PDB file of N, CA, C and O in Angstrom:
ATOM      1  N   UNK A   5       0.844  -1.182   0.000  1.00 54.00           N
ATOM      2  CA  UNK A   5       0.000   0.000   0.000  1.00 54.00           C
ATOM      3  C   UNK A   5       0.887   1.243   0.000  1.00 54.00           C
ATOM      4  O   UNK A   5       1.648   1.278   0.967  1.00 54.00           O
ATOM      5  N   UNK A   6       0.968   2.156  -0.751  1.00 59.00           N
ATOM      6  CA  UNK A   6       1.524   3.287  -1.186  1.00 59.00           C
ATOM      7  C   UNK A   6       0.923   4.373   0.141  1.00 59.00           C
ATOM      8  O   UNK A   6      -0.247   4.476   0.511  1.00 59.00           O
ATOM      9  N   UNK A   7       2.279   5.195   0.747  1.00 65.00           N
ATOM     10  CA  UNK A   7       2.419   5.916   1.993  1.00 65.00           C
ATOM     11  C   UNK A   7       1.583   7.247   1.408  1.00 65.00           C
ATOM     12  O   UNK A   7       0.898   7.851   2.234  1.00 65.00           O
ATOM     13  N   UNK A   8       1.601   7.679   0.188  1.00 58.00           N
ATOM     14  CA  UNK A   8       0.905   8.754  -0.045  1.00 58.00           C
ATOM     15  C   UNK A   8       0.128   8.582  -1.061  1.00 58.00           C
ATOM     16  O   UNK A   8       0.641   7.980  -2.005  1.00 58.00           O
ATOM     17  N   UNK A   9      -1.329   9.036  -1.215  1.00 59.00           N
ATOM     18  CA  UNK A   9      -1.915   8.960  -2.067  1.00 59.00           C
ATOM     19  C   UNK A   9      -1.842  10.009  -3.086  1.00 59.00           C
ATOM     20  O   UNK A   9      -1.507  11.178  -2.894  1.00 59.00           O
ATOM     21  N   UNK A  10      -2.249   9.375  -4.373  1.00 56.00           N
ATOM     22  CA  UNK A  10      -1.876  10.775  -5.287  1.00 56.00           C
ATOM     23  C   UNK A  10      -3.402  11.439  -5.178  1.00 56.00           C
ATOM     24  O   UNK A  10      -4.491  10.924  -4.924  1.00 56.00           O
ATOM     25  N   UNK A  11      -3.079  12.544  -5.425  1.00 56.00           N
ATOM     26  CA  UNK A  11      -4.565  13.421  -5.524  1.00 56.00           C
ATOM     27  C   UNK A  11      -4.787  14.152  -6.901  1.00 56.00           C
ATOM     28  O   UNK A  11      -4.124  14.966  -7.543  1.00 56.00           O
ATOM     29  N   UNK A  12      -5.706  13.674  -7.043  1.00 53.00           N
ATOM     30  CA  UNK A  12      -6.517  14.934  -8.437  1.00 53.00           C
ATOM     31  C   UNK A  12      -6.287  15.939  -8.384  1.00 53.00           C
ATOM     32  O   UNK A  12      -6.909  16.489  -7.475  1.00 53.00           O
ATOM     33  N   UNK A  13      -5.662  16.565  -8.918  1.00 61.00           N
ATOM     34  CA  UNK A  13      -5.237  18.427  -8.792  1.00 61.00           C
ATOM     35  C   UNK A  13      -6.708  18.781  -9.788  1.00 61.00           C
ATOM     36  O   UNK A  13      -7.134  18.199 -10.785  1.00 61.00           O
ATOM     37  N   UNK A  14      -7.250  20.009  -9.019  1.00 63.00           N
ATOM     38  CA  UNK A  14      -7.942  21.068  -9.744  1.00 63.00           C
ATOM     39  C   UNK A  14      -8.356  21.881  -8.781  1.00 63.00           C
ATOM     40  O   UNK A  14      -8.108  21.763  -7.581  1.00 63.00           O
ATOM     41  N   UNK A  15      -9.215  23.002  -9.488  1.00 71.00           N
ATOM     42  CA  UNK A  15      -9.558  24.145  -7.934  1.00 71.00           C
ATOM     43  C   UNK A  15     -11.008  24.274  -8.406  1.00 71.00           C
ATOM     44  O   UNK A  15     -11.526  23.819  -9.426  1.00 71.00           O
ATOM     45  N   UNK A  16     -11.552  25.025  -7.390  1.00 71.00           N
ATOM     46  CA  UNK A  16     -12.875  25.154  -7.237  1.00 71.00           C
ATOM     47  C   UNK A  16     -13.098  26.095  -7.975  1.00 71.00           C
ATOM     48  O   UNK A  16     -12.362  27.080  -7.937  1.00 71.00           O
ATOM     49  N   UNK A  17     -14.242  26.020  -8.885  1.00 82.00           N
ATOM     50  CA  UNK A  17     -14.266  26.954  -9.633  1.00 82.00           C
ATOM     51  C   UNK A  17     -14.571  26.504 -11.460  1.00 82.00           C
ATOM     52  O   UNK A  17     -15.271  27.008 -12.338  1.00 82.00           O
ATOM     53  N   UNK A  18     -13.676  25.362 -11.410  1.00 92.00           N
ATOM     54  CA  UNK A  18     -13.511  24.456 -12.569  1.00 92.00           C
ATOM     55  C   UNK A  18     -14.284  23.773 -12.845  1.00 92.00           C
ATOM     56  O   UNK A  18     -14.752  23.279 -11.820  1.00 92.00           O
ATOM     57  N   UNK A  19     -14.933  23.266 -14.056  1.00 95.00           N
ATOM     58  CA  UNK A  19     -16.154  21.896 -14.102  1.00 95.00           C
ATOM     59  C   UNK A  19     -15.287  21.099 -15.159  1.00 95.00           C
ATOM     60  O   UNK A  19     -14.468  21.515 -15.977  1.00 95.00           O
ATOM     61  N   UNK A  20     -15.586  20.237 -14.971  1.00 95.00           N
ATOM     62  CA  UNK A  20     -15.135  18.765 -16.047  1.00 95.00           C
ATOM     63  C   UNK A  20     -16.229  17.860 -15.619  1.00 95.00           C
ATOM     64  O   UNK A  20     -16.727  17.647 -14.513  1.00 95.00           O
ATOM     65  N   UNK A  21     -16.499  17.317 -16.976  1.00 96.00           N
ATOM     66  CA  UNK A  21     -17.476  16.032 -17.502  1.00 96.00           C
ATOM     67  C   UNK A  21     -16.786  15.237 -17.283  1.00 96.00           C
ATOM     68  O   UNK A  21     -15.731  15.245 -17.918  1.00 96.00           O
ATOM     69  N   UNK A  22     -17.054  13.992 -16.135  1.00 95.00           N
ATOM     70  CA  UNK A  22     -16.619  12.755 -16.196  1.00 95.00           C
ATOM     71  C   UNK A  22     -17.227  12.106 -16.747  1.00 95.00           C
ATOM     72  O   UNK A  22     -18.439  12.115 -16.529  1.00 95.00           O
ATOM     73  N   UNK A  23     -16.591  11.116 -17.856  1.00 95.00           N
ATOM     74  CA  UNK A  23     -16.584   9.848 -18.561  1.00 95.00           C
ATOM     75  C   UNK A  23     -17.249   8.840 -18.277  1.00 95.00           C
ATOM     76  O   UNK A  23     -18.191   8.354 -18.904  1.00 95.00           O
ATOM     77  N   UNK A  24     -16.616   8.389 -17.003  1.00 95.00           N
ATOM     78  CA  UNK A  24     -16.806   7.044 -16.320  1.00 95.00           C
ATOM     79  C   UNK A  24     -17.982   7.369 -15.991  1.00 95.00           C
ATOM     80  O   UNK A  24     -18.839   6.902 -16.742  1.00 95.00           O
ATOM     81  N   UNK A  25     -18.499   8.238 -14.824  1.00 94.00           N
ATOM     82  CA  UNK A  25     -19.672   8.550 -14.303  1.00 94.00           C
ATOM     83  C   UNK A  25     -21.124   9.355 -15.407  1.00 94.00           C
ATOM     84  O   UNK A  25     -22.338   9.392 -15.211  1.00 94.00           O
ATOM     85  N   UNK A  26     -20.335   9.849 -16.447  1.00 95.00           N
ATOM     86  CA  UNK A  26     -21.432  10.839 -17.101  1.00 95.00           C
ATOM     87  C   UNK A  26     -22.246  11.277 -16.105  1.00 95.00           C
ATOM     88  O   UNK A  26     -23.331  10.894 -15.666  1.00 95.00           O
ATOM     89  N   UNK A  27     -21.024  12.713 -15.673  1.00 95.00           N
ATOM     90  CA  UNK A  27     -22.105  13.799 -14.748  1.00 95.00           C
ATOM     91  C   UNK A  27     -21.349  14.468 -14.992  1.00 95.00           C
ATOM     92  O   UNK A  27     -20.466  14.077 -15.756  1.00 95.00           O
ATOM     93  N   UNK A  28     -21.319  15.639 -14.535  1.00 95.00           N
ATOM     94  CA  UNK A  28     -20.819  17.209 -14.249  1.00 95.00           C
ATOM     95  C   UNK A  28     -20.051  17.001 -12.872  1.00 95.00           C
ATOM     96  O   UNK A  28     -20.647  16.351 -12.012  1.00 95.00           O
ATOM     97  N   UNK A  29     -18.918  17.441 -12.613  1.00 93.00           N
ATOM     98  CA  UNK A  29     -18.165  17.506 -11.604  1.00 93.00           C
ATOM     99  C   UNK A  29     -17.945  18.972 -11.147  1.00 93.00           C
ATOM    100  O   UNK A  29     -18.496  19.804 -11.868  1.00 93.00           O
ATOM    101  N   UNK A  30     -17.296  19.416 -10.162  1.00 91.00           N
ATOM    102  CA  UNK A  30     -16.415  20.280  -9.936  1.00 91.00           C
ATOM    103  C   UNK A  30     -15.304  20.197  -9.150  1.00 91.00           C
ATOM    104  O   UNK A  30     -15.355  19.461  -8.165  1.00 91.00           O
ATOM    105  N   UNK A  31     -14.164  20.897  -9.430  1.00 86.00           N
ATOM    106  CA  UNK A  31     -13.281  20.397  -8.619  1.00 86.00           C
ATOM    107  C   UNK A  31     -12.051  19.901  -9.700  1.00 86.00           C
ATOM    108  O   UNK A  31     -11.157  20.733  -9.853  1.00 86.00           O
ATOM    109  N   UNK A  32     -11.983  19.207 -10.113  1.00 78.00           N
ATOM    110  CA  UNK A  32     -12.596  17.638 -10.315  1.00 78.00           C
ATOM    111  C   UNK A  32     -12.304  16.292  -8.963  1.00 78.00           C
ATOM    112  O   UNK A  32     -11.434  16.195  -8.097  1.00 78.00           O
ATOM    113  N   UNK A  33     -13.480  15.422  -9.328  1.00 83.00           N
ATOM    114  CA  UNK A  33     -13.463  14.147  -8.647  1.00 83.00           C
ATOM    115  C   UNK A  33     -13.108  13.201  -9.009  1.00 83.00           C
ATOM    116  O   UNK A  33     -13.170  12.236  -8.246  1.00 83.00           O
ATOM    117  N   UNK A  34     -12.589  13.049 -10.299  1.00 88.00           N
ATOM    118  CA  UNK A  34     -11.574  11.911 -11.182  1.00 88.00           C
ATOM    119  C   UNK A  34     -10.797  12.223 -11.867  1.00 88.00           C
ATOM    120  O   UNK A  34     -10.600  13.423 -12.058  1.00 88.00           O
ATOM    121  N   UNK A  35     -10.029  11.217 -12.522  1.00 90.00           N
ATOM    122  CA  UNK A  35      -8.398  11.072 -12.634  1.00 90.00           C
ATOM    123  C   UNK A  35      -8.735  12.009 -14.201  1.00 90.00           C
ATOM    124  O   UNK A  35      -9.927  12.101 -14.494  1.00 90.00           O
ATOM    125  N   UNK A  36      -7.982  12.496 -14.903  1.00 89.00           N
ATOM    126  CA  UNK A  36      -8.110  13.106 -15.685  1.00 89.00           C
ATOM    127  C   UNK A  36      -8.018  12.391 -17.388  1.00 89.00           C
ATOM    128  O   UNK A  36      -8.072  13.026 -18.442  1.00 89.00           O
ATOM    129  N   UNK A  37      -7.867  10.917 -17.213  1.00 93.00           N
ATOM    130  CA  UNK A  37      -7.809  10.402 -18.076  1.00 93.00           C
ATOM    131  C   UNK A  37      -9.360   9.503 -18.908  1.00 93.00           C
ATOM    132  O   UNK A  37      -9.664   8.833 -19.895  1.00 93.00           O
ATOM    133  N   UNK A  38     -10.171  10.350 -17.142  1.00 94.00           N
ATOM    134  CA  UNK A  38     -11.507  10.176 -17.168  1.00 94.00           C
ATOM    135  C   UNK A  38     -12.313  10.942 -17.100  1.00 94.00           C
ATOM    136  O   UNK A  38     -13.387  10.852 -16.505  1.00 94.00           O
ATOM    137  N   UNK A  39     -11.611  12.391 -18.118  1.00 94.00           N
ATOM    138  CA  UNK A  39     -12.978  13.767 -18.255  1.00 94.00           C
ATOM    139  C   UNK A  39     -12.269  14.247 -18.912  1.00 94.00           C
ATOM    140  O   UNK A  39     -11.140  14.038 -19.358  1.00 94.00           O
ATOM    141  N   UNK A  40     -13.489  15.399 -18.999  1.00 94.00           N
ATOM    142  CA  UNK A  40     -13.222  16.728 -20.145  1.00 94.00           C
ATOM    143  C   UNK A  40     -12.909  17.968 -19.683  1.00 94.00           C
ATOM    144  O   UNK A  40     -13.680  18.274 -18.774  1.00 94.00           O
ATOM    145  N   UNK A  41     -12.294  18.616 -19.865  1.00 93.00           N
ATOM    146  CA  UNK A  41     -12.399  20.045 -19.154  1.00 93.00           C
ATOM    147  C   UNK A  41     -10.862  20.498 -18.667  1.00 93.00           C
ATOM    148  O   UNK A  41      -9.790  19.897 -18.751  1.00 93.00           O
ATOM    149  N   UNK A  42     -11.144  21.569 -18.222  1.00 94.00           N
ATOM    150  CA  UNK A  42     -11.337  22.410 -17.458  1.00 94.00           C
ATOM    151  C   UNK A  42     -13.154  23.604 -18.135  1.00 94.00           C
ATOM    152  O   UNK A  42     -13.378  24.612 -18.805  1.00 94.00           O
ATOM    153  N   UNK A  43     -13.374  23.306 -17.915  1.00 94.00           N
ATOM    154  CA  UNK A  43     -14.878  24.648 -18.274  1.00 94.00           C
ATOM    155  C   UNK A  43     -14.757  25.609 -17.414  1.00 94.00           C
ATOM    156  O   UNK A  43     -14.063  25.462 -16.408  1.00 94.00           O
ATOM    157  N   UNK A  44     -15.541  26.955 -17.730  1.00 94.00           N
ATOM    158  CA  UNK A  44     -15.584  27.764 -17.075  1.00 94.00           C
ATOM    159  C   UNK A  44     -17.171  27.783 -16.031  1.00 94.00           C
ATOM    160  O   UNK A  44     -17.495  28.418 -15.027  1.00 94.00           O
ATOM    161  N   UNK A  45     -17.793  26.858 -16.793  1.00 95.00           N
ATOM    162  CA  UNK A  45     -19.220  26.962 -16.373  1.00 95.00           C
ATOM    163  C   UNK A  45     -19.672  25.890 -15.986  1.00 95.00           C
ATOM    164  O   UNK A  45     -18.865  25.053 -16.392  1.00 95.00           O
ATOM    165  N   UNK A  46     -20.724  25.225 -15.275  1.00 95.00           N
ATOM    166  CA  UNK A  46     -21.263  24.208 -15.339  1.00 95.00           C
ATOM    167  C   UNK A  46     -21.876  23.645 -16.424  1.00 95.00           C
ATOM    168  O   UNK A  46     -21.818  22.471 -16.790  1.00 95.00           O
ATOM    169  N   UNK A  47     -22.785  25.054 -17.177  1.00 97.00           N
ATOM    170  CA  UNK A  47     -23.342  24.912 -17.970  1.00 97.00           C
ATOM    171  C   UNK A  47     -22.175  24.016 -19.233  1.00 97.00           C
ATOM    172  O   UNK A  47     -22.325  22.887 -19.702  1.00 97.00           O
ATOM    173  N   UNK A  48     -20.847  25.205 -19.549  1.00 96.00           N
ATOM    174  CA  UNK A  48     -19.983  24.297 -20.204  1.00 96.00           C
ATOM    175  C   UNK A  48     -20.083  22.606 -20.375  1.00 96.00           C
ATOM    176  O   UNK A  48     -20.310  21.980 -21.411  1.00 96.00           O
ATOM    177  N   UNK A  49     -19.891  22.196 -19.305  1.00 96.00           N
ATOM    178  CA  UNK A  49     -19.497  21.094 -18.911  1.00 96.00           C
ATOM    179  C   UNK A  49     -20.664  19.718 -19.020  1.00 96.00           C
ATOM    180  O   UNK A  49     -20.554  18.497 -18.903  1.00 96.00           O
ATOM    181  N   UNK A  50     -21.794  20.659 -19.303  1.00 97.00           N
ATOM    182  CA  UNK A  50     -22.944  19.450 -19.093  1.00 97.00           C
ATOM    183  C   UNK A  50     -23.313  19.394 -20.529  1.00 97.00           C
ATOM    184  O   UNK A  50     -24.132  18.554 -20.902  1.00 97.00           O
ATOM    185  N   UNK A  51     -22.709  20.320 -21.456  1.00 97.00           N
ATOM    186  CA  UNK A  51     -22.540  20.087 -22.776  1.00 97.00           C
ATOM    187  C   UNK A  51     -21.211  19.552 -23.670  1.00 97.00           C
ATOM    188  O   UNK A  51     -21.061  19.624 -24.889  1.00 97.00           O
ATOM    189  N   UNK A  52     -20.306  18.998 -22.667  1.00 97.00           N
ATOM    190  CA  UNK A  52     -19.131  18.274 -23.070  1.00 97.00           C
ATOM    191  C   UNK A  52     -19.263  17.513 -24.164  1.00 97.00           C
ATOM    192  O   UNK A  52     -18.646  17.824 -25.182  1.00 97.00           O
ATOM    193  N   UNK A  53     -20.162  16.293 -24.129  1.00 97.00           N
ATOM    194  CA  UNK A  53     -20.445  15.654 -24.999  1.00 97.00           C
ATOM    195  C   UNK A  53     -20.681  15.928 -26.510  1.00 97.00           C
ATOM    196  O   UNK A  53     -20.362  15.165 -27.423  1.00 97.00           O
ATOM    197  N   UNK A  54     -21.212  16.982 -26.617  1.00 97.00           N
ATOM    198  CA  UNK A  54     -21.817  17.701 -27.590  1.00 97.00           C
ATOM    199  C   UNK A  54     -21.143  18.301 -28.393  1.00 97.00           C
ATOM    200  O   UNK A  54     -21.373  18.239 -29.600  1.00 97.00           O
ATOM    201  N   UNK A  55     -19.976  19.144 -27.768  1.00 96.00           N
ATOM    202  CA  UNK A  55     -18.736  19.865 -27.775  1.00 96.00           C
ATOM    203  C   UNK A  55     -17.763  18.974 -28.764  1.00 96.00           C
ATOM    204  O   UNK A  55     -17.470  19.279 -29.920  1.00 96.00           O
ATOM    205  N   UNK A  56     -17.431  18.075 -28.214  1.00 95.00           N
ATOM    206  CA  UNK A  56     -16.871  16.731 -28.568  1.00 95.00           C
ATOM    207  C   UNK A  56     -16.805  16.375 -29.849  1.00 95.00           C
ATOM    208  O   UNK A  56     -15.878  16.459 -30.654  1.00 95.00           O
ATOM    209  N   UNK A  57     -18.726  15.659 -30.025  1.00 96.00           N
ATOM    210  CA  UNK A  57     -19.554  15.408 -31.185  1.00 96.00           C
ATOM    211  C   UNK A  57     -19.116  16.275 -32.433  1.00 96.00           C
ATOM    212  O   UNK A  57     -18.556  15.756 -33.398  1.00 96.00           O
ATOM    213  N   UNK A  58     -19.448  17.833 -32.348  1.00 96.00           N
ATOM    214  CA  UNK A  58     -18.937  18.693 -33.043  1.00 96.00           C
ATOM    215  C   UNK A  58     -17.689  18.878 -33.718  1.00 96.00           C
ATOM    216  O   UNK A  58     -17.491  18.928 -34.932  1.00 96.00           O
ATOM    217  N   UNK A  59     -16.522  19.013 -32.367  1.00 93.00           N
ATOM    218  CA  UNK A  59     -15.408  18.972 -32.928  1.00 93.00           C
ATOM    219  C   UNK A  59     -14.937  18.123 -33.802  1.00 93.00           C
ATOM    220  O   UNK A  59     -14.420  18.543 -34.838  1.00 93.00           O
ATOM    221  N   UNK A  60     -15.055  16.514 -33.478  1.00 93.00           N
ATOM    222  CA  UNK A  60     -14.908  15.673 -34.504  1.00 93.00           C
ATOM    223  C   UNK A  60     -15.160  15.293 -35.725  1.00 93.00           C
ATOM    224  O   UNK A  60     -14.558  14.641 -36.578  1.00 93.00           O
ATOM    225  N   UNK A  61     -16.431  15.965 -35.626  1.00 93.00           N
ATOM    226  CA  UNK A  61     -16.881  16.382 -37.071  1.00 93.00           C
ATOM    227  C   UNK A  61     -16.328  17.604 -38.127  1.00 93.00           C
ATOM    228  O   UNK A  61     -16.609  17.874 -39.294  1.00 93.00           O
ATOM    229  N   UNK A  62     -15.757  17.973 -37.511  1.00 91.00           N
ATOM    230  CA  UNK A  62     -15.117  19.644 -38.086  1.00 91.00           C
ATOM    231  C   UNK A  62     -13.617  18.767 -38.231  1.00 91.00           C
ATOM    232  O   UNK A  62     -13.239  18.899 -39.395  1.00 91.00           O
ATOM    233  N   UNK A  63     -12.865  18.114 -37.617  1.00 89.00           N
ATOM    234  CA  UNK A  63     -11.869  17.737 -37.933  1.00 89.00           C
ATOM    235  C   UNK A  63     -12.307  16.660 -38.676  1.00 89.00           C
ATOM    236  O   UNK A  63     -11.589  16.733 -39.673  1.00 89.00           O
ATOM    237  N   UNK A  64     -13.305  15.343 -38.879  1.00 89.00           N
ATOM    238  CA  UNK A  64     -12.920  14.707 -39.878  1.00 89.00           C
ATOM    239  C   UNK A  64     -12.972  15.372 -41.320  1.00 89.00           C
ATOM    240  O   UNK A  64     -12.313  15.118 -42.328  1.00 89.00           O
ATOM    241  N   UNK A  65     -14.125  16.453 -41.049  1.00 88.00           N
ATOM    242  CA  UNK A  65     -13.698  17.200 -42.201  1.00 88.00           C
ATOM    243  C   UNK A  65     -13.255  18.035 -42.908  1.00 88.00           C
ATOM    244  O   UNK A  65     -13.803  18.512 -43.902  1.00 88.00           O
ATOM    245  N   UNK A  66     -11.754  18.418 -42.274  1.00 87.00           N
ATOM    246  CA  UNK A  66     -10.959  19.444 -42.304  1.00 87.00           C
ATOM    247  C   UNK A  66     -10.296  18.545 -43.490  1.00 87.00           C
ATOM    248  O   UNK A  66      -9.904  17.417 -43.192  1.00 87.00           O
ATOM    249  N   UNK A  67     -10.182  18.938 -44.607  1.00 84.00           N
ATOM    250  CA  UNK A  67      -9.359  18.378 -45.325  1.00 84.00           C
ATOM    251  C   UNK A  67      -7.629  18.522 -45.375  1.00 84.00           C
ATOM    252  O   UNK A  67      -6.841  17.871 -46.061  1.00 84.00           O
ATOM    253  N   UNK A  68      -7.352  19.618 -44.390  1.00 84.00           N
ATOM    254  CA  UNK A  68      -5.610  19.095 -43.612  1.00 84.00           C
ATOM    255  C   UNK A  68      -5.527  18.327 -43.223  1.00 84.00           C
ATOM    256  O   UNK A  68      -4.371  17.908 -43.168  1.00 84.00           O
ATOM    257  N   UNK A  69      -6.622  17.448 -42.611  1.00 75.00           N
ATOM    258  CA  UNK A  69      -6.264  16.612 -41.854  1.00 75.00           C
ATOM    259  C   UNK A  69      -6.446  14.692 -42.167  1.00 75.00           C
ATOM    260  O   UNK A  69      -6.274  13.713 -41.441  1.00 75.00           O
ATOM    261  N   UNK A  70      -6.890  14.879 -43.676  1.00 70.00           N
ATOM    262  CA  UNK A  70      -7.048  13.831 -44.698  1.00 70.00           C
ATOM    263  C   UNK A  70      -5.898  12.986 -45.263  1.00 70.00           C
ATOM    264  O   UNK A  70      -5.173  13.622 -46.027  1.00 70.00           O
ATOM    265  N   UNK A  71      -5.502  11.484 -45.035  1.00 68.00           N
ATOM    266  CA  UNK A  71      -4.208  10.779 -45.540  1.00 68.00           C
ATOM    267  C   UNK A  71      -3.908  11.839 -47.217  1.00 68.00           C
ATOM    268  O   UNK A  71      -4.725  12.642 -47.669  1.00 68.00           O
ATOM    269  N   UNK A  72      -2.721  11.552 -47.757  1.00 63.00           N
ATOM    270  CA  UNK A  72      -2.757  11.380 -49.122  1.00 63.00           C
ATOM    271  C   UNK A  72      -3.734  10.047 -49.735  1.00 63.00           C
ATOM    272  O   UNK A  72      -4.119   9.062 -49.105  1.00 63.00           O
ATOM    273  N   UNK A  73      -4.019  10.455 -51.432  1.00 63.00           N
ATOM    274  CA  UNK A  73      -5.111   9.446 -52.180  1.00 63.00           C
ATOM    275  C   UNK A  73      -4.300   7.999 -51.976  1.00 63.00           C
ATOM    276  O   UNK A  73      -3.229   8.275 -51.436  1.00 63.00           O
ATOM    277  N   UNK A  74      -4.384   6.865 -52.157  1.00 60.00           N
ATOM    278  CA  UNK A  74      -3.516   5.828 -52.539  1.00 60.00           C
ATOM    279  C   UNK A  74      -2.525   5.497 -53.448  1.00 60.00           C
ATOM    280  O   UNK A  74      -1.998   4.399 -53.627  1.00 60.00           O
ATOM    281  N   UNK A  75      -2.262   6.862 -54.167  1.00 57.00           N
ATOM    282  CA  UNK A  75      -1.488   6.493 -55.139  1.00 57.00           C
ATOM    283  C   UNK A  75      -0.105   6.670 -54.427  1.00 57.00           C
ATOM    284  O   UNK A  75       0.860   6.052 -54.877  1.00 57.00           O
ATOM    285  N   UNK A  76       0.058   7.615 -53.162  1.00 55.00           N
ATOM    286  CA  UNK A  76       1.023   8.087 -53.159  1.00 55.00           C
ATOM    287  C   UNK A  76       1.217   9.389 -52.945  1.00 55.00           C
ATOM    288  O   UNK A  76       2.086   9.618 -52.104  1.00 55.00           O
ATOM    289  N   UNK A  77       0.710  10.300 -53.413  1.00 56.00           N
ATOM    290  CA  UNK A  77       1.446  11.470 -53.856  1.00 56.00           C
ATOM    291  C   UNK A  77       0.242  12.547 -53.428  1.00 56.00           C
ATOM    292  O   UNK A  77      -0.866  12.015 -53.365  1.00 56.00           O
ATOM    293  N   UNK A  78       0.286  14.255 -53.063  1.00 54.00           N
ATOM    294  CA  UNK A  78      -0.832  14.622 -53.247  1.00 54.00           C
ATOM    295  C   UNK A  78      -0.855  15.300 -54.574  1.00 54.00           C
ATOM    296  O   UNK A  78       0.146  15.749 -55.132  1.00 54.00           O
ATOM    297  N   UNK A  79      -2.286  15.349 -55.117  1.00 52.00           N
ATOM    298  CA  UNK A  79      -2.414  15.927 -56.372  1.00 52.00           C
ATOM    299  C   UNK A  79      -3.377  17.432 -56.230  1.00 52.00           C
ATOM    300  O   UNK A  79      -4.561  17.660 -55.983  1.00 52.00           O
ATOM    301  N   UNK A  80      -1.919  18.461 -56.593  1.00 51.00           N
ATOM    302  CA  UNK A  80      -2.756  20.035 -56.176  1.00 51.00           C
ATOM    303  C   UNK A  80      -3.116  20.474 -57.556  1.00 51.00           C
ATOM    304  O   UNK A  80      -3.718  21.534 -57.729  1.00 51.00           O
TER     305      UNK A  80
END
């Protein structure tokens, strides 16, 4: 058993969407490999998901961010 426990760093004030739980936190109350955030709002934060949804969609279709065709090469 480990003499010190590690602790979640964040401050009050902060919201992050946990993952594991799907809720709204503050603080945060989990490890960070299990939320979103830092937000400024609650409100932020209870729209994480959404946020998310969006972004990924804007990057799959960012065409910077598209392999080259299969041939190889890009064609400008």
């Amino acid at each position: 058993m480990p003499l010190f426990k590690r602790r979640v760093m964040g401050k009050p004030g902060e919201w992050f969407y946990c993952l594991e739980h799907k809720k709204v936190e503050e603080g945060p109350d989990c490890p960070g490999k299990d939320r979103f955030g830092p937000y400024a709002t609650r409100k932020e934060a209870e729209h994480a998901m959404e946020t998310a949804r969006e972004r990924n969609l804007q990057w799959e279709n960012d065409p910077k961010w598209h392999d080259a065709p299969a041939g190889g090469r890009d064609e400008d």
